[in-house]
Short mmCIF file of C-alpha atoms in Angstrom, two decimals:
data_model
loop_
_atom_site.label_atom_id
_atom_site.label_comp_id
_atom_site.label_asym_id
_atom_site.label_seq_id
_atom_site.Cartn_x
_atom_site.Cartn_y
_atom_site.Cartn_z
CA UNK A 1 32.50 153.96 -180.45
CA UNK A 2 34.81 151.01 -179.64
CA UNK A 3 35.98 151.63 -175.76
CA UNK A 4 38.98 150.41 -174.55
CA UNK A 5 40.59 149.36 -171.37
CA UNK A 6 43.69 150.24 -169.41
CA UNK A 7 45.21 146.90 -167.92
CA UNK A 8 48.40 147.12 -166.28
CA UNK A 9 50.55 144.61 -165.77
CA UNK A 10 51.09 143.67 -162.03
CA UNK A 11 55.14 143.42 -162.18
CA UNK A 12 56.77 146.58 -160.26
CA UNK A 13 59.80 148.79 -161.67
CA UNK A 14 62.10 149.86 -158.77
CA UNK A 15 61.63 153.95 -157.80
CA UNK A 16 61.50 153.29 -154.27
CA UNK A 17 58.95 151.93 -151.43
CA UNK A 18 56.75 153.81 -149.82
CA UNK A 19 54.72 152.41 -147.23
CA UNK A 20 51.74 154.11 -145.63
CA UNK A 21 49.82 152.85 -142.52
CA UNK A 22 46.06 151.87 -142.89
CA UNK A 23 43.53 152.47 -140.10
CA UNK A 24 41.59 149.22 -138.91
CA UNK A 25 38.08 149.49 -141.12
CA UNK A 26 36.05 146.73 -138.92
CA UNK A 27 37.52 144.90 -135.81
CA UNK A 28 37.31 141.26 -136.23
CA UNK A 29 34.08 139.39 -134.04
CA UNK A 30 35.39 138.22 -130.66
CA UNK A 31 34.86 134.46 -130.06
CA UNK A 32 33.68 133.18 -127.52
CA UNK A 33 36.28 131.44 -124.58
CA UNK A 34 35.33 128.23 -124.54
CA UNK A 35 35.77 128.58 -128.10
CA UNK A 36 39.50 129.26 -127.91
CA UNK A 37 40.58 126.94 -126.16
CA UNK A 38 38.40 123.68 -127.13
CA UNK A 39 40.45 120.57 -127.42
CA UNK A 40 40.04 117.87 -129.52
CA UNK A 41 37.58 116.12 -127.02
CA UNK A 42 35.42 118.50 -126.64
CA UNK A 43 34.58 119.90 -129.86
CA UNK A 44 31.05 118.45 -130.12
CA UNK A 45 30.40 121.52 -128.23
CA UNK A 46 32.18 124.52 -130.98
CA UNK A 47 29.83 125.34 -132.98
CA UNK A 48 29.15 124.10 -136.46
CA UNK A 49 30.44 127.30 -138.47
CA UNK A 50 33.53 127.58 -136.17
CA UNK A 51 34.74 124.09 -137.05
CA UNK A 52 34.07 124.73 -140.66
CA UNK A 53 35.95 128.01 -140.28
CA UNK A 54 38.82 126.57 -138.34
CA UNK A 55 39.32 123.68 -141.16
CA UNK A 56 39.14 125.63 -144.28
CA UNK A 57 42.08 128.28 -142.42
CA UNK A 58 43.85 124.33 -142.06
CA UNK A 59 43.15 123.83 -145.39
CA UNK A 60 44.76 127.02 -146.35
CA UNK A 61 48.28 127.18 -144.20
CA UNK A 62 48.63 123.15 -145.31
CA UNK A 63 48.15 124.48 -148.99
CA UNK A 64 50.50 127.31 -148.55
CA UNK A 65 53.03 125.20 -146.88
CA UNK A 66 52.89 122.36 -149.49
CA UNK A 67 53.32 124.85 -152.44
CA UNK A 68 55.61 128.10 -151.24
CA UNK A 69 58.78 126.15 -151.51
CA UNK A 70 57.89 125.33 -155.47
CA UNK A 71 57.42 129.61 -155.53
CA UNK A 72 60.18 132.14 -156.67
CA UNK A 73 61.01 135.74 -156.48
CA UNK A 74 62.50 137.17 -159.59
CA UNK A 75 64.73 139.96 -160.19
CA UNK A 76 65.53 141.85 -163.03
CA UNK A 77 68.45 143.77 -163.82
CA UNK A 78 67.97 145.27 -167.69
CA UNK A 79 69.92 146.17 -170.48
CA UNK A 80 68.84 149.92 -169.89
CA UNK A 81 70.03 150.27 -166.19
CA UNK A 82 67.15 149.90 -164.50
CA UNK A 83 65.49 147.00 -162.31
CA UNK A 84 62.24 145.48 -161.63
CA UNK A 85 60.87 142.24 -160.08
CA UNK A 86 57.86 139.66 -160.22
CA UNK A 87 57.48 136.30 -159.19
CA UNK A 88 57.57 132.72 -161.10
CA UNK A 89 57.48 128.77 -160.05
CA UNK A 90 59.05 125.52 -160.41
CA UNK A 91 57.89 123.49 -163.53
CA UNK A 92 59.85 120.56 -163.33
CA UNK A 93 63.06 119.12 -161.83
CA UNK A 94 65.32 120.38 -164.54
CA UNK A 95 64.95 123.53 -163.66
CA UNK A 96 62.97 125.34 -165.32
CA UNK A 97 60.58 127.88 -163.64
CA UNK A 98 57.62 130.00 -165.33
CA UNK A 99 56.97 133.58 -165.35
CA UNK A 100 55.58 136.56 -167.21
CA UNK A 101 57.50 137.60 -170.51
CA UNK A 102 57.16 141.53 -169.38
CA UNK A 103 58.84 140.33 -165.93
CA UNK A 104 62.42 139.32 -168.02
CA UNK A 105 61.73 141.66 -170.95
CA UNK A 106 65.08 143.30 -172.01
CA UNK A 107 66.71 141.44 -168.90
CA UNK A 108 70.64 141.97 -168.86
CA UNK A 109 71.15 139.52 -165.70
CA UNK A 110 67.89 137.52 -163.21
CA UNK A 111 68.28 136.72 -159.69
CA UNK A 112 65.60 134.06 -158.54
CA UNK A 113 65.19 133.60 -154.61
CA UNK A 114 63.38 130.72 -153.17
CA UNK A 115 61.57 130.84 -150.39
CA UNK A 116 64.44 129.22 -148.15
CA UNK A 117 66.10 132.23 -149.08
CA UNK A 118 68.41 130.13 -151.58
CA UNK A 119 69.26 132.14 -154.52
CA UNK A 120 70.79 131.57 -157.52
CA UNK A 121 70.77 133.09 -161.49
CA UNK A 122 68.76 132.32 -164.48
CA UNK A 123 68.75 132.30 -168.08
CA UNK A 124 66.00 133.15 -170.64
CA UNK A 125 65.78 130.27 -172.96
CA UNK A 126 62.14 130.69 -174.38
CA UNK A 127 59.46 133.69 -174.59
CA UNK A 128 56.04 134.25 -176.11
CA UNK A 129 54.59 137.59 -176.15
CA UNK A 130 51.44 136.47 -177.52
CA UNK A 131 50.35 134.89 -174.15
CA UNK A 132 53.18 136.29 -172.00
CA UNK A 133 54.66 133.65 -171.01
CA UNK A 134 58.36 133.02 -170.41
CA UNK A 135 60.75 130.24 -169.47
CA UNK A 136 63.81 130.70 -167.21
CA UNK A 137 66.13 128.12 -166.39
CA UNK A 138 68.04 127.67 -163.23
CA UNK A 139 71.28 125.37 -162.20
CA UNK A 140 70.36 123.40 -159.29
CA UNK A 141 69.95 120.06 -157.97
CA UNK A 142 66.70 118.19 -158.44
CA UNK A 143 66.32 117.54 -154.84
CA UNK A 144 66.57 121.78 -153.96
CA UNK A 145 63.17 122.20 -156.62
CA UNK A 146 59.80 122.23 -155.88
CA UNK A 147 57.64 121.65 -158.78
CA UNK A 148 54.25 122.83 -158.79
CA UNK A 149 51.01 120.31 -159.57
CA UNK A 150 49.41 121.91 -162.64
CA UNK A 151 45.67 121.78 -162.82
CA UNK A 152 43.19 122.31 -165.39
CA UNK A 153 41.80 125.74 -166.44
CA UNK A 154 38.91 124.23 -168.77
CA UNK A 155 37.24 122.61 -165.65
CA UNK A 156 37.09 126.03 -163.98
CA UNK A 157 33.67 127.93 -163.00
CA UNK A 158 32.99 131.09 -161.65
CA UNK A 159 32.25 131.89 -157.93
CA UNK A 160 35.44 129.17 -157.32
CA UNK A 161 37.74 129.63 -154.85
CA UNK A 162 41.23 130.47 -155.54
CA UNK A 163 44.98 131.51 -154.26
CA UNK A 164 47.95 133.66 -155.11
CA UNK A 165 50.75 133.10 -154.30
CA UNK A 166 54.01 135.99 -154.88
CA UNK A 167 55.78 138.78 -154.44
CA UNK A 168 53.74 141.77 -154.74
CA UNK A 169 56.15 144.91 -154.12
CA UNK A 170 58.93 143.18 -152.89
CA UNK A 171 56.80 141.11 -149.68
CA UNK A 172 58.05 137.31 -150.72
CA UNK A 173 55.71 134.21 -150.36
CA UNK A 174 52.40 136.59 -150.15
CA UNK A 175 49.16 134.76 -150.31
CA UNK A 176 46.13 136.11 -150.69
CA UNK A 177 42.45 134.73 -151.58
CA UNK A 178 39.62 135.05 -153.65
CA UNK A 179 37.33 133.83 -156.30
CA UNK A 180 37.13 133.16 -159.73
CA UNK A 181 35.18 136.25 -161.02
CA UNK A 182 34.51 135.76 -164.52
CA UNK A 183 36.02 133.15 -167.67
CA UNK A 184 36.91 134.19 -170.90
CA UNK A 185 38.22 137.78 -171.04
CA UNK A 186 40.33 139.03 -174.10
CA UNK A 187 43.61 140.85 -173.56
CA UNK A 188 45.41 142.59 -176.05
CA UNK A 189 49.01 140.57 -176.80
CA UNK A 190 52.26 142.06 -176.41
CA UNK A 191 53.04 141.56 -179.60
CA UNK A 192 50.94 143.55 -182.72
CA UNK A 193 50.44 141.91 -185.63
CA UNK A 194 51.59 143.60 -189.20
CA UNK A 195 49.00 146.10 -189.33
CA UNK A 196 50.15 147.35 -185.55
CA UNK A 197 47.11 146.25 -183.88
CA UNK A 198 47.64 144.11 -181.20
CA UNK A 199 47.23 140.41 -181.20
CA UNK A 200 44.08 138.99 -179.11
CA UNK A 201 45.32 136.80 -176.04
CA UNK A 202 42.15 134.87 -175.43
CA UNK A 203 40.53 132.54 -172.42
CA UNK A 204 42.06 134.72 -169.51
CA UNK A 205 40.45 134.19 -166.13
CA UNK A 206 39.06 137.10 -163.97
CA UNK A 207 39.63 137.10 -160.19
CA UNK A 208 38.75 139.06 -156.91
CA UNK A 209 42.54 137.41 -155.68
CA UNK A 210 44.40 140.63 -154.34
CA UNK A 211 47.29 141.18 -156.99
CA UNK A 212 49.58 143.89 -156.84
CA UNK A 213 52.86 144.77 -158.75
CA UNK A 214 55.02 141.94 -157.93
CA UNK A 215 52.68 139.38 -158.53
CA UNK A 216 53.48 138.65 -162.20
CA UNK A 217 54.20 135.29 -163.30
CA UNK A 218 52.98 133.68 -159.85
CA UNK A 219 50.52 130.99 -159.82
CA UNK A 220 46.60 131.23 -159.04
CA UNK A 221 46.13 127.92 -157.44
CA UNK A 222 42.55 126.37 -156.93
CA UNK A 223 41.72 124.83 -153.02
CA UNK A 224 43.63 121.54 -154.12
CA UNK A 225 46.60 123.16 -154.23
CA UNK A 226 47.00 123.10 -158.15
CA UNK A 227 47.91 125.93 -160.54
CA UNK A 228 45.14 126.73 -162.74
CA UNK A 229 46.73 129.95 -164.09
CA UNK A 230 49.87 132.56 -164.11
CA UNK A 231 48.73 136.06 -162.67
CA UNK A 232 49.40 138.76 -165.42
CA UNK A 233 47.86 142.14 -165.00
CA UNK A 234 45.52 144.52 -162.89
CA UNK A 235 42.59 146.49 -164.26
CA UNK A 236 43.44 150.10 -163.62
CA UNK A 237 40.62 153.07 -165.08
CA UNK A 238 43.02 155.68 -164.46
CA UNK A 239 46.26 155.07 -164.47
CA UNK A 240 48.34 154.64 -167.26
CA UNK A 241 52.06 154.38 -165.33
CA UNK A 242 51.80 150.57 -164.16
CA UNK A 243 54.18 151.29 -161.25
CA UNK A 244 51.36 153.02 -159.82
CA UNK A 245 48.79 150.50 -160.40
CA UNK A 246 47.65 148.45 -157.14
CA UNK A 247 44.80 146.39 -156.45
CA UNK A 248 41.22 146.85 -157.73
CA UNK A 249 39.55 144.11 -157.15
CA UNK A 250 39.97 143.24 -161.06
CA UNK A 251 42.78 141.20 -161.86
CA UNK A 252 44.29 138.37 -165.14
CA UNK A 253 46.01 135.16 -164.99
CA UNK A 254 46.53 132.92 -167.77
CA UNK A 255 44.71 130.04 -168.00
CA UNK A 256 46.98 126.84 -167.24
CA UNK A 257 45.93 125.15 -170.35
CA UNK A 258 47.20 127.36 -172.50
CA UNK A 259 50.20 127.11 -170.48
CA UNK A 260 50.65 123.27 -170.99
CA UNK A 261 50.44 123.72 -174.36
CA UNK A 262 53.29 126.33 -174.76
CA UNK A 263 55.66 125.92 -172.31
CA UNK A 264 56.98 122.60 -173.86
CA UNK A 265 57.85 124.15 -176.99
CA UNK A 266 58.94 127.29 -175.30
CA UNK A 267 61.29 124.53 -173.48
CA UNK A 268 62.48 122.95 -176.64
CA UNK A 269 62.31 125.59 -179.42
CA UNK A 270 62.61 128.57 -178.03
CA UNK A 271 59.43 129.73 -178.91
CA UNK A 272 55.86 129.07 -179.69
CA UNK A 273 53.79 129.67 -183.09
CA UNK A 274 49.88 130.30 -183.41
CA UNK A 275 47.46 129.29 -186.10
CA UNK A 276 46.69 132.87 -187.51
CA UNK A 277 43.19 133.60 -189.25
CA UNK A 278 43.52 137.48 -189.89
CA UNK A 279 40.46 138.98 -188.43
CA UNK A 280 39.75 141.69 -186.01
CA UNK A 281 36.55 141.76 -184.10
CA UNK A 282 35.63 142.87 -180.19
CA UNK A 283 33.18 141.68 -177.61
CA UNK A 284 30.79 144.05 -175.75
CA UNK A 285 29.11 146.25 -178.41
CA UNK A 286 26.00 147.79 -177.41
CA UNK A 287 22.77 146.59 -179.57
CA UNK A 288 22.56 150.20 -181.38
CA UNK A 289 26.25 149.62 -182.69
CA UNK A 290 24.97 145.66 -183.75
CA UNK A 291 21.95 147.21 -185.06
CA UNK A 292 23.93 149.67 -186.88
CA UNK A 293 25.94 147.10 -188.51
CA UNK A 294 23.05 145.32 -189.90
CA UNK A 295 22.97 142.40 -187.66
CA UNK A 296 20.58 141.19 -185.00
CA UNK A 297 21.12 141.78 -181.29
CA UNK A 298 19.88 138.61 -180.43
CA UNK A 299 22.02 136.15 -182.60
CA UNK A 300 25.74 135.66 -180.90
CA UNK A 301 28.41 135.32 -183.08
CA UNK A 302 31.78 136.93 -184.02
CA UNK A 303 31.72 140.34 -185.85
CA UNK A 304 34.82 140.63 -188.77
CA UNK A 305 35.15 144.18 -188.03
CA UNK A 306 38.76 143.98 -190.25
CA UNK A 307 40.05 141.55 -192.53
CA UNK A 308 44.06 141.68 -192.77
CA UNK A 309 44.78 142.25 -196.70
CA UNK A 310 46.72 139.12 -198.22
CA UNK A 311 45.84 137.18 -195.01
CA UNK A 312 44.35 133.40 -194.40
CA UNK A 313 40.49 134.87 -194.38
CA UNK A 314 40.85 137.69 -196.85
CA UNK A 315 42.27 134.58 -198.93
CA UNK A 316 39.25 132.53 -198.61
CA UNK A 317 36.63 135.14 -198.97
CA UNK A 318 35.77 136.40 -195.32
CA UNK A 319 34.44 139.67 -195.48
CA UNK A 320 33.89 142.78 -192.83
CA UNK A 321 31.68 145.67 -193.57
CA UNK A 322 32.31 148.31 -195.97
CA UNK A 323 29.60 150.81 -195.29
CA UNK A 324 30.08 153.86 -192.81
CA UNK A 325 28.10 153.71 -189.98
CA UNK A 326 27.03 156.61 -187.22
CA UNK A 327 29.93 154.37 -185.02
CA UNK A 328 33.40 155.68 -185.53
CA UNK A 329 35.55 152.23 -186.37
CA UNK A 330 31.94 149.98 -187.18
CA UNK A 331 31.43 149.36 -190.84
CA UNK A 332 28.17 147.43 -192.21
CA UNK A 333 28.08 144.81 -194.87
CA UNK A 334 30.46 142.09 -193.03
CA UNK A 335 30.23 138.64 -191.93
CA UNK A 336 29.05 137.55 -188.80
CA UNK A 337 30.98 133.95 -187.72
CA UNK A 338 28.67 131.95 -186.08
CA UNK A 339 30.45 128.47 -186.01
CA UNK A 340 34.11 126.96 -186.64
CA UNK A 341 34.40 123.34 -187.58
CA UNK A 342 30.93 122.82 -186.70
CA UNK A 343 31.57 124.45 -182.90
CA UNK A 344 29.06 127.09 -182.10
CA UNK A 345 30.94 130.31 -181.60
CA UNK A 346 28.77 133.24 -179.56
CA UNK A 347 31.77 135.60 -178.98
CA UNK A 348 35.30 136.47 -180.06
CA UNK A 349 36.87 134.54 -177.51
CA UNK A 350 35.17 131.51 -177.89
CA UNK A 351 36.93 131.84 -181.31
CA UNK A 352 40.24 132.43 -180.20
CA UNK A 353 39.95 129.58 -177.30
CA UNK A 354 39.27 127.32 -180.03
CA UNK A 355 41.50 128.49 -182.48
CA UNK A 356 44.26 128.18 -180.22
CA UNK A 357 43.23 124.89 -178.71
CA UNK A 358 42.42 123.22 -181.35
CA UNK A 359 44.59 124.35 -184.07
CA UNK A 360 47.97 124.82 -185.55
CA UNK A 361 49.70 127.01 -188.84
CA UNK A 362 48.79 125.22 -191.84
CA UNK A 363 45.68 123.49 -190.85
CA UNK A 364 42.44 123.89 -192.09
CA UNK A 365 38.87 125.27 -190.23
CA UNK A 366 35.83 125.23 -191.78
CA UNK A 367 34.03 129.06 -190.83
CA UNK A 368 30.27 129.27 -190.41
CA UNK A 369 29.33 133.28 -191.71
CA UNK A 370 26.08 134.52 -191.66
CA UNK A 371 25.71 136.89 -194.82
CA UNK A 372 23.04 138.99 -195.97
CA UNK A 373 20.54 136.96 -193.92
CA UNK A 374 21.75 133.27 -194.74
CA UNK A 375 24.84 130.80 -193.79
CA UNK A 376 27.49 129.56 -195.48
CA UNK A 377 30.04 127.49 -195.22
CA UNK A 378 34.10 128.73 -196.43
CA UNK A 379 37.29 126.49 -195.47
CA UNK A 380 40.09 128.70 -194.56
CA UNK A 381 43.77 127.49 -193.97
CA UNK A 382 45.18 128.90 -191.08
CA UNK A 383 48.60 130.87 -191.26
CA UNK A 384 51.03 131.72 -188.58
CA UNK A 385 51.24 134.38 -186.40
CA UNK A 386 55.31 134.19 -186.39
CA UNK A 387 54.75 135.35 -190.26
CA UNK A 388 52.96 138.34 -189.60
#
């Protein structure tokens, strides 16, 4: 059986605060007195690890200092009555500022707050629920914004250190650390395609970073003080009422590059459209259910679990399995993609990273199946997602 996963997204809905004191776990390790109070003359004498402790904590209030100003608090008054909030940042000195799409969803009026305490309205002038990203745009001088450096998310590894930055239940210009945790997780979309199963939303980072509701559409920063990703959601096992949902230790941010390559249209059209290839496949099956699909454990690839009728792969000939297995939802007798344009592909998200990377509606990929035993080569031209 296909499991699935409850992730919540980390913006909060207003039903009131309530705020519950925490006993001290561990008391912190005293330091030793001549410690405190060393001067700049005589630390040859502080110990090695206290100076590198002293200068990463300098390293971190000069990064929070230099990038705060460029984050905002958002809230949301919707169409329904109701009210919730996340965060965002600056993009450039026009005035535009990024967030989550499910922070402005079905927003009737959006108050931003800087961290001056300067406030002001915005306006939604471009969404994509695919990746959940959404532009606001703001009236004010170029001279009052604080535009954020944006980094690169394909340079990333894991065990990295990184920030958050937000406004996680209401607490403005909260930072909190962490590390990267893991690369390439899948999310469902917000939006489903035509069948009504959700879209994939590919390449999302993993990280340790405390994230609470609140922190939606706030940056993850790396130790140079560039974004590398927008925080989206929390992993939550048993909750399914997101204003419950706190921190786990398991939280999503969108990787920047994706970012970078929607915003601008998001900016200038309104919107953004994705190559579409009209598969359905999932990562993390157990060898028995590979096994049971005819395939071998130990050769990666992508598994066509569906093929949408009428779409860009049923077109050109990609097939998934037909054949009942003991796996509710796992069919034998399908392809197994291996390869696109030539580009080894060892899991669904490599896939989607490259589709959306790479491609664009109307272009054409060359897909590597493996079939009864033996490759083959068929050329598929991509749709759109926008048509499905």
């Amino acid at each position: 059986m296909i499991k699935s996963r409850k992730i919540l997204f980390s913006s909060l809905v207003f039903a009131g605060l309530i705020l519950s004191s925490c006993g001290v776990v561990q008391e912190m390790q005293e330091l030793p007195v001549e410690i405190t109070t060393a001067t700049e003359e005589g630390r040859d004498a502080v110990p090695d690890q206290v100076l590198e402790y002293t200068q990463g904590e300098d390293m971190l209030v000069n990064i929070y200092k230099s990038v705060n100003p460029g984050v905002v608090s958002i809230v949301v008054y919707t169409t329904n009555g109701g009210a919730g909030q996340g965060s965002g940042f600056v993009y450039d000195l026009e005035g535009h500022i990024i967030t989550n799409y499910h922070v402005i969803e079905n927003a009737a009026e959006i108050e931003i707050t800087f961290s001056d305490g300067a406030r002001t309205r915005g306006r939604v002038i471009g969404t994509d629920t695919d990746s959940d990203i959404a532009v606001v745009k703001v009236d004010m001088l170029a001279e009052e914004l604080h535009p954020l450096i944006l980094g690169n998310s394909s340079e990333l590894e894991v065990g990295q250190f990184v920030i958050a930055i937000g406004n996680p239940y209401g607490f403005s210009g909260t930072m909190t650390t962490g590390i990267i945790s893991a690369m390439g997780r899948v999310l469902d979309s917000i939006r489903s395609s035509g069948s009504g199963s959700p879209f994939g939303a590919g390449d999302t980072i993993q990280t340790d970073a405390a994230i609470n509701p609140g922190n939606s559409g706030g940056p993850l920063l790396n130790l140079e003080g560039e974004v590398i990703g927008i925080n989206r959601a929390i992993y939550d096992q048993t909750s399914s009422i997101y204003e419950s949902a706190s921190y786990s230790g398991i939280g999503f941010a969108i990787p920047i590059d994706m970012v970078k390559k929607v915003v601008p249209s998001l900016i200038s059209e309104g919107s953004y459209d994705y190559p579409y290839l009209g598969i359905s496949s999932v990562d993390g099956l157990t060898m028995d259910e590979i096994e049971a699909m005819g395939f071998d454990p130990n050769v990666p690839g992508v598994y066509v679990l569906d093929v949408t009728p009428g779409g860009p792969a049923a077109r050109a000939g990609i097939r998934a399995g037909t054949r009942a297995t003991k796996y509710q939802g796992l069919y034998a007798g399908g392809d197994l993609i291996v390869a696109v344009d030539g580009v080894t592909t060892k899991n669904y998200n490599q896939l989607l990273t490259y589709l959306f990377m790479n491609k664009a509606p109307g272009d054409t990929m060359v897909v590597t199946v493996l079939r009864n035993g033996a490759e083959r080569d068929i050329s598929v031209t991509l749709g759109s997602r926008s048509g499905q």
